[in-house]
Coordinates of C-alpha atoms in Angstrom, one line a residue:
M1 CA 51.2 61.7 -8.1
S2 CA 48.5 64.1 -7.0
D3 CA 45.1 62.4 -6.5
D4 CA 43.4 64.1 -9.5
Q5 CA 46.3 62.4 -11.7
H6 CA 45.8 59.0 -10.2
T7 CA 44.8 56.2 -12.5
P8 CA 42.5 53.2 -11.1
N9 CA 43.9 50.1 -11.4
F10 CA 42.5 46.8 -13.1
E11 CA 40.0 45.6 -10.0
T12 CA 38.9 49.2 -9.5
L13 CA 37.8 49.9 -13.0
A14 CA 36.0 46.5 -13.2
I15 CA 34.1 47.0 -9.9
R16 CA 33.4 50.6 -10.2
T17 CA 32.7 51.4 -13.9
Q18 CA 28.7 51.6 -13.8
S19 CA 25.8 52.9 -15.5
A20 CA 24.5 56.2 -14.3
I21 CA 22.5 55.8 -11.2
T22 CA 18.7 56.5 -11.7
P23 CA 16.5 58.6 -9.7
E24 CA 16.0 55.3 -7.2
R25 CA 19.5 55.8 -6.1
E26 CA 20.3 52.1 -6.4
H27 CA 23.8 50.8 -5.4
S28 CA 23.9 47.9 -7.8
V29 CA 23.0 48.4 -11.4
P30 CA 19.3 47.7 -12.4
L31 CA 18.3 45.4 -15.2
F32 CA 16.9 47.5 -18.2
L33 CA 14.8 44.8 -19.6
T34 CA 13.2 46.5 -22.4
S35 CA 13.3 45.9 -26.3
S36 CA 13.0 49.6 -27.1
F37 CA 13.1 53.2 -25.7
R38 CA 10.9 56.1 -25.9
F39 CA 11.8 59.3 -27.9
D40 CA 11.4 62.8 -26.4
D41 CA 9.6 64.2 -29.8
A42 CA 9.8 63.5 -33.5
E43 CA 12.7 65.6 -34.1
H44 CA 14.9 63.3 -31.0
A45 CA 13.7 60.2 -32.8
R46 CA 15.0 61.7 -36.4
A47 CA 18.4 62.6 -34.9
L48 CA 18.9 59.4 -33.0
F49 CA 18.4 57.3 -36.2
T50 CA 20.6 59.4 -38.5
E51 CA 23.1 59.4 -35.4
E52 CA 23.4 62.8 -35.1
V53 CA 22.8 62.5 -31.0
S54 CA 23.4 59.4 -29.2
G55 CA 21.3 57.5 -27.1
N56 CA 19.0 54.2 -26.8
V57 CA 16.9 53.1 -29.6
Y58 CA 16.5 49.8 -29.4
S59 CA 18.0 47.0 -27.6
R60 CA 19.4 45.0 -30.4
Y61 CA 21.6 48.3 -31.1
A62 CA 22.3 49.1 -27.3
N63 CA 21.0 49.1 -23.9
P64 CA 22.4 50.4 -20.8
N65 CA 23.2 47.1 -19.5
T66 CA 25.2 46.3 -22.6
D67 CA 26.9 49.5 -22.7
E68 CA 28.2 49.3 -19.1
F69 CA 29.6 45.6 -19.9
V70 CA 31.4 47.2 -23.0
R71 CA 32.6 50.1 -21.3
K72 CA 34.3 48.2 -18.7
L73 CA 36.0 45.8 -21.2
C74 CA 37.3 49.1 -23.1
L75 CA 38.8 50.2 -20.0
L76 CA 40.5 46.7 -18.8
E77 CA 41.8 46.1 -22.5
G78 CA 42.8 49.5 -23.5
G79 CA 40.2 49.7 -26.3
E80 CA 38.6 52.8 -27.9
D81 CA 35.3 51.2 -28.5
G82 CA 33.8 48.0 -28.5
I83 CA 30.3 45.7 -29.1
A84 CA 28.5 42.9 -27.2
T85 CA 27.4 39.9 -28.7
A86 CA 25.0 36.8 -28.1
S87 CA 28.0 34.5 -28.2
G88 CA 31.8 34.3 -28.3
M89 CA 31.5 32.7 -31.8
S90 CA 29.2 35.4 -33.1
A91 CA 32.0 38.0 -31.8
V92 CA 34.4 35.6 -34.1
F93 CA 32.1 35.8 -37.1
T94 CA 31.3 39.7 -36.7
A95 CA 34.8 40.7 -36.3
L96 CA 35.9 38.6 -39.5
A97 CA 32.8 39.2 -41.8
A98 CA 32.4 42.9 -41.0
K99 CA 35.7 43.8 -42.8
V100 CA 35.9 40.8 -45.8
S101 CA 34.3 41.1 -49.1
A102 CA 34.2 38.6 -51.8
G103 CA 38.0 38.0 -53.1
D104 CA 39.5 39.0 -49.8
H105 CA 42.4 36.9 -48.1
I106 CA 43.0 36.2 -44.3
V107 CA 46.1 34.7 -42.6
A108 CA 45.2 32.9 -39.6
S109 CA 47.3 30.9 -36.9
R110 CA 47.0 27.3 -37.6
A111 CA 45.9 26.3 -33.8
L112 CA 42.3 27.7 -33.6
F113 CA 39.3 26.5 -31.8
G114 CA 37.1 24.3 -33.9
S115 CA 34.4 26.5 -34.7
T116 CA 36.7 29.4 -36.0
H117 CA 38.3 26.6 -38.2
Q118 CA 35.0 25.9 -39.7
I119 CA 34.2 29.9 -40.4
L120 CA 37.5 30.1 -42.1
T121 CA 37.3 26.9 -44.1
R122 CA 33.3 26.4 -44.9
V123 CA 31.4 29.5 -44.3
L124 CA 33.6 32.3 -45.6
P125 CA 34.4 30.7 -48.5
K126 CA 30.9 30.4 -49.9
W127 CA 31.3 34.0 -50.3
G128 CA 34.5 34.1 -51.9
V129 CA 36.6 34.7 -48.9
T130 CA 39.7 32.7 -48.6
A131 CA 42.1 32.0 -45.7
D132 CA 45.8 30.7 -45.2
Y133 CA 47.0 28.9 -41.9
A134 CA 50.6 30.1 -40.7
D135 CA 52.8 28.4 -38.2
V136 CA 53.6 29.4 -34.9
S137 CA 56.9 27.7 -35.4
D138 CA 57.7 29.5 -38.4
P139 CA 57.6 33.2 -38.3
D140 CA 58.6 33.7 -41.7
S141 CA 55.4 32.0 -42.9
W142 CA 53.2 34.8 -41.8
E143 CA 55.3 36.9 -44.4
R144 CA 55.0 34.5 -47.1
L145 CA 51.3 34.0 -47.1
I146 CA 50.5 37.6 -46.8
R147 CA 49.0 38.8 -50.3
P148 CA 47.8 41.8 -51.9
N149 CA 44.3 41.1 -51.0
T150 CA 44.9 39.9 -47.4
R151 CA 42.6 41.9 -44.9
L152 CA 42.9 40.5 -41.8
L153 CA 45.5 38.4 -39.7
F154 CA 43.9 36.4 -37.2
V155 CA 45.1 34.7 -34.0
E156 CA 44.4 32.5 -30.6
T157 CA 46.8 33.0 -28.0
P158 CA 47.2 30.6 -25.7
S159 CA 45.5 28.7 -28.5
N160 CA 42.6 26.2 -27.8
P161 CA 43.3 23.5 -26.6
G162 CA 47.0 23.1 -27.5
L163 CA 48.4 26.3 -25.8
E164 CA 50.4 27.4 -28.4
L165 CA 51.6 31.2 -28.1
I166 CA 51.9 34.0 -30.7
D167 CA 54.9 36.8 -29.9
L168 CA 52.0 39.7 -30.1
A169 CA 54.9 42.4 -30.3
W170 CA 56.2 40.7 -33.4
L171 CA 53.3 40.0 -35.0
G172 CA 52.0 43.2 -33.9
Q173 CA 54.8 45.2 -35.6
L174 CA 54.4 43.1 -38.7
A175 CA 50.6 43.9 -39.0
L176 CA 51.5 47.6 -38.8
A177 CA 54.0 47.6 -41.4
R178 CA 51.8 45.7 -43.9
G179 CA 48.9 47.8 -42.9
I180 CA 46.8 44.9 -41.9
P181 CA 44.5 44.9 -38.8
L182 CA 45.5 41.9 -36.4
V183 CA 42.7 40.5 -34.8
V184 CA 43.3 38.5 -31.5
D185 CA 41.1 35.8 -29.7
N186 CA 41.8 36.7 -26.0
C187 CA 39.6 34.3 -24.5
F188 CA 42.0 32.0 -22.6
A189 CA 44.1 34.9 -21.2
T190 CA 41.7 37.7 -20.7
P191 CA 42.6 41.3 -20.0
Y192 CA 43.9 40.2 -16.8
L193 CA 46.9 38.5 -17.9
Q194 CA 47.4 39.6 -21.5
R195 CA 46.4 43.2 -23.4
P196 CA 46.7 42.6 -27.0
L197 CA 45.9 46.1 -28.0
T198 CA 49.1 47.3 -26.1
L199 CA 51.2 45.1 -28.5
G200 CA 49.9 46.1 -32.0
A201 CA 46.4 44.5 -32.1
S202 CA 43.6 46.4 -33.8
V203 CA 41.1 44.3 -32.0
V204 CA 40.5 41.7 -29.4
V205 CA 37.5 38.9 -29.7
H206 CA 36.2 37.2 -26.1
S207 CA 34.0 34.6 -25.5
A208 CA 32.6 36.2 -22.4
T209 CA 31.0 32.6 -21.7
K210 CA 34.1 31.3 -20.3
Y211 CA 36.2 33.4 -17.9
I212 CA 34.5 36.7 -18.0
D213 CA 31.3 34.9 -16.7
G214 CA 33.3 32.2 -14.8
Q215 CA 30.6 30.4 -13.7
G216 CA 29.1 28.6 -16.5
R217 CA 25.8 30.7 -16.6
A218 CA 25.5 32.9 -19.5
L219 CA 26.4 33.1 -23.3
G220 CA 28.3 36.3 -24.5
G221 CA 30.9 37.7 -26.8
A222 CA 32.7 41.1 -27.1
I223 CA 34.7 42.7 -29.8
I224 CA 37.0 45.5 -28.4
G225 CA 39.3 47.7 -30.4
N226 CA 39.9 50.7 -32.4
R227 CA 36.9 53.0 -33.5
E228 CA 37.2 52.4 -37.0
Y229 CA 37.4 48.7 -36.9
L230 CA 34.4 48.9 -34.4
A231 CA 32.5 51.0 -36.8
D232 CA 32.3 48.3 -39.4
C233 CA 31.5 45.7 -36.8
R234 CA 28.7 47.9 -35.2
F235 CA 27.2 48.4 -38.6
F236 CA 27.5 44.7 -39.2
A237 CA 25.9 43.6 -36.1
R238 CA 23.2 46.1 -36.2
H239 CA 22.0 44.9 -39.1
T240 CA 22.3 40.9 -38.9
G241 CA 21.5 41.0 -34.8
P242 CA 23.7 38.6 -33.1
A243 CA 23.0 41.1 -30.0
M244 CA 23.5 40.4 -26.3
S245 CA 20.5 40.3 -24.0
A246 CA 20.0 42.9 -21.2
F247 CA 20.1 40.0 -18.5
N248 CA 23.3 38.5 -19.7
A249 CA 24.8 41.8 -19.9
W250 CA 23.9 42.7 -16.4
L251 CA 25.1 39.3 -15.4
L252 CA 28.6 39.4 -17.3
S253 CA 29.1 43.1 -16.0
K254 CA 28.8 41.7 -12.5
S255 CA 31.0 38.8 -13.2
L256 CA 33.8 41.1 -14.4
E257 CA 34.1 42.6 -10.9
T258 CA 35.6 39.3 -9.6
L259 CA 37.6 38.5 -12.6
A260 CA 41.0 39.6 -11.1
V261 CA 40.5 37.7 -7.9
R262 CA 39.2 34.4 -9.7
M263 CA 42.0 34.3 -12.2
D264 CA 44.6 34.4 -9.8
R265 CA 43.2 31.3 -8.2
H266 CA 42.7 29.8 -11.3
C267 CA 46.2 30.1 -12.3
A268 CA 47.8 29.1 -8.8
N269 CA 45.6 26.1 -9.0
A270 CA 46.7 25.2 -12.6
L271 CA 50.2 25.8 -12.0
T272 CA 50.0 23.3 -9.2
I273 CA 48.1 20.8 -11.1
A274 CA 50.7 20.9 -14.0
R275 CA 53.6 20.7 -11.8
H276 CA 51.8 17.7 -10.1
F277 CA 51.3 15.6 -13.3
E278 CA 54.5 16.5 -15.0
G279 CA 56.2 13.2 -15.1
H280 CA 53.2 11.0 -14.0
P281 CA 53.7 7.6 -15.1
A282 CA 50.1 7.7 -17.0
V283 CA 50.8 11.1 -18.6
E284 CA 53.1 11.4 -21.6
S285 CA 53.2 15.2 -21.3
V286 CA 52.0 18.2 -19.6
R287 CA 51.4 21.3 -21.1
Y288 CA 51.2 24.7 -19.5
P289 CA 52.6 28.0 -20.4
F290 CA 54.5 28.6 -17.1
L291 CA 56.1 25.5 -17.0
P292 CA 59.5 25.5 -18.2
S293 CA 59.2 22.7 -20.0
H294 CA 56.4 24.6 -22.4
P295 CA 58.5 25.1 -25.5
Q296 CA 57.2 28.8 -25.4
H297 CA 57.9 29.5 -21.5
D298 CA 60.0 32.6 -22.2
L299 CA 57.3 34.1 -24.2
A300 CA 54.8 33.3 -22.2
Q301 CA 56.6 34.9 -19.0
R302 CA 57.1 38.4 -21.3
Q303 CA 53.7 38.6 -22.9
M304 CA 51.2 37.2 -20.0
S305 CA 51.5 38.3 -15.9
Q306 CA 50.3 34.4 -15.3
G307 CA 49.9 31.1 -17.1
G308 CA 46.3 31.1 -17.0
G309 CA 43.8 28.4 -16.0
I310 CA 44.1 25.6 -18.5
V311 CA 46.2 22.7 -18.1
V312 CA 46.6 19.9 -21.2
L313 CA 47.5 16.3 -20.0
V314 CA 48.3 13.9 -22.9
L315 CA 47.8 10.6 -21.8
K316 CA 49.7 7.1 -22.6
G317 CA 47.3 4.8 -24.2
G318 CA 45.7 7.4 -26.7
L319 CA 41.8 7.2 -27.3
A320 CA 40.9 4.4 -25.1
A321 CA 42.7 5.8 -22.0
G322 CA 41.0 9.1 -22.6
R323 CA 37.6 7.5 -22.7
R324 CA 38.6 5.4 -19.5
F325 CA 39.8 8.7 -17.8
L326 CA 36.8 10.6 -18.8
D327 CA 34.2 8.0 -17.6
G328 CA 36.5 8.0 -14.3
V329 CA 36.0 11.5 -12.9
Q330 CA 33.8 12.0 -10.2
L331 CA 34.3 15.4 -8.6
V332 CA 35.4 17.1 -11.8
S333 CA 32.9 17.9 -14.5
H334 CA 33.1 16.2 -18.1
S335 CA 31.6 19.1 -19.9
A336 CA 32.6 21.2 -23.2
N337 CA 32.7 24.2 -21.4
L338 CA 35.9 26.1 -19.7
G339 CA 36.8 28.9 -17.5
D340 CA 34.1 27.7 -15.0
T341 CA 34.5 27.9 -10.9
R342 CA 34.6 23.9 -11.6
T343 CA 37.2 22.0 -12.8
I344 CA 36.2 20.7 -16.2
V345 CA 37.8 17.9 -18.6
T346 CA 37.1 17.5 -22.2
H347 CA 38.4 15.6 -24.9
P348 CA 38.7 17.9 -28.1
A349 CA 39.7 15.1 -30.7
S350 CA 36.3 13.5 -30.2
T351 CA 34.4 16.8 -29.3
T352 CA 35.1 20.5 -29.8
H353 CA 37.5 19.5 -32.4
S354 CA 36.0 16.5 -34.1
K355 CA 35.0 18.1 -37.3
L356 CA 38.7 18.5 -37.9
T357 CA 40.4 16.0 -40.1
G358 CA 43.0 13.7 -38.6
D359 CA 45.6 15.4 -40.5
E360 CA 44.3 19.2 -39.4
R361 CA 44.1 17.8 -35.9
A362 CA 47.7 16.5 -35.9
A363 CA 49.1 19.8 -37.4
V364 CA 48.2 21.5 -33.9
A365 CA 49.0 18.4 -32.0
I366 CA 45.6 17.5 -30.8
T367 CA 46.0 13.8 -30.5
D368 CA 43.7 11.1 -29.1
G369 CA 45.2 10.9 -25.6
L370 CA 44.7 15.0 -25.4
I371 CA 42.8 16.3 -22.5
R372 CA 41.9 19.6 -21.8
V373 CA 41.7 20.4 -18.3
S374 CA 39.7 23.8 -17.2
V375 CA 41.2 23.9 -13.5
G376 CA 38.7 25.6 -11.2
L377 CA 38.6 26.9 -7.9
E378 CA 38.3 24.1 -6.1
H379 CA 41.0 23.1 -3.2
T380 CA 43.8 21.7 -5.6
D381 CA 44.1 18.7 -3.2
D382 CA 40.7 17.5 -4.2
I383 CA 41.3 18.2 -7.8
I384 CA 44.2 16.1 -7.7
A385 CA 42.8 13.3 -5.5
D386 CA 39.9 13.1 -8.5
L387 CA 42.1 13.2 -11.5
E388 CA 44.5 10.6 -9.7
R389 CA 41.6 8.1 -9.5
A390 CA 40.7 8.8 -13.0
L391 CA 44.3 8.2 -14.4
A392 CA 44.2 4.9 -12.3
A393 CA 41.1 3.8 -14.3
A394 CA 42.7 4.9 -17.4

């Protein structure tokens, strides 16, 4: 292949995709901390507002820093267009609300993040939008639940926190055959491990707060996908205002430069942790997509390049054991975040998924003894020693 045909790899795109250099000849992209931008003349202002020409108008619409961040993610995900939002949940809400109206219907995977569940069951129904949940273990349930007024299919894979997987190639084909857009929350896998747009998804959403930032510093979200879908999302976001700040976009774009390196280490550490605690006398079960014991191990290996940075430990002793475990960690952090350089443990039943009923949690295998471990970049010997100490206390 000649040099002019060479396509840069993931790591190079993440590092070398940058905003145009200014007259100051900077090597690192500067921060554009401005709420608005000047017009050349009255005609230029008119043309910008009618979108006859492209350019910056107001940072709620776009900013050189958010543009760079989105352009990188489009290249990494294989998307035609994208927008940045203030948080992961604003990305999820915008991706859903921009495409539905009163009387419309959504089919979603049953295993979803708690706030996404609240949007589908409590927020959208106020405007006459209904949703049904399909089961990962029953592919036929997707076909049965689709109605004439179904406008979207929405999934997380791997799911938060249960690490259930959806066969994206199969679901992408179903979405294409039925003419219904498929929206995939790709937060846990990131585009480095999984690219849903190549498997039939119309759109991916991200909580950039997690692995894309990777250091627990900034909130952010992104919607990446085809131009037609993103046009509706852009209109919705432009007029409802879930804009990402220029500073957060600058930070997150810089973070993408190290995403591949960090994810390699997250995945390697997580697999080591999962293998160590499988069969531990205090642990009822361990879930990790690249463990052979995971019920969808084969699918994980087909669909993902590595298993991700999340390990689930289900402790013997239920809620009481879980509380003692959380109070017993010393090195590891007890927090609601994930995707950090630092290992974090969370008890979903009492925090992130506490608004679900007991039956709803049971339906997605969130038991009282389930601990979500977001495995960080520390040395695995130190992580294991601290988790062992906490298990002894449990």
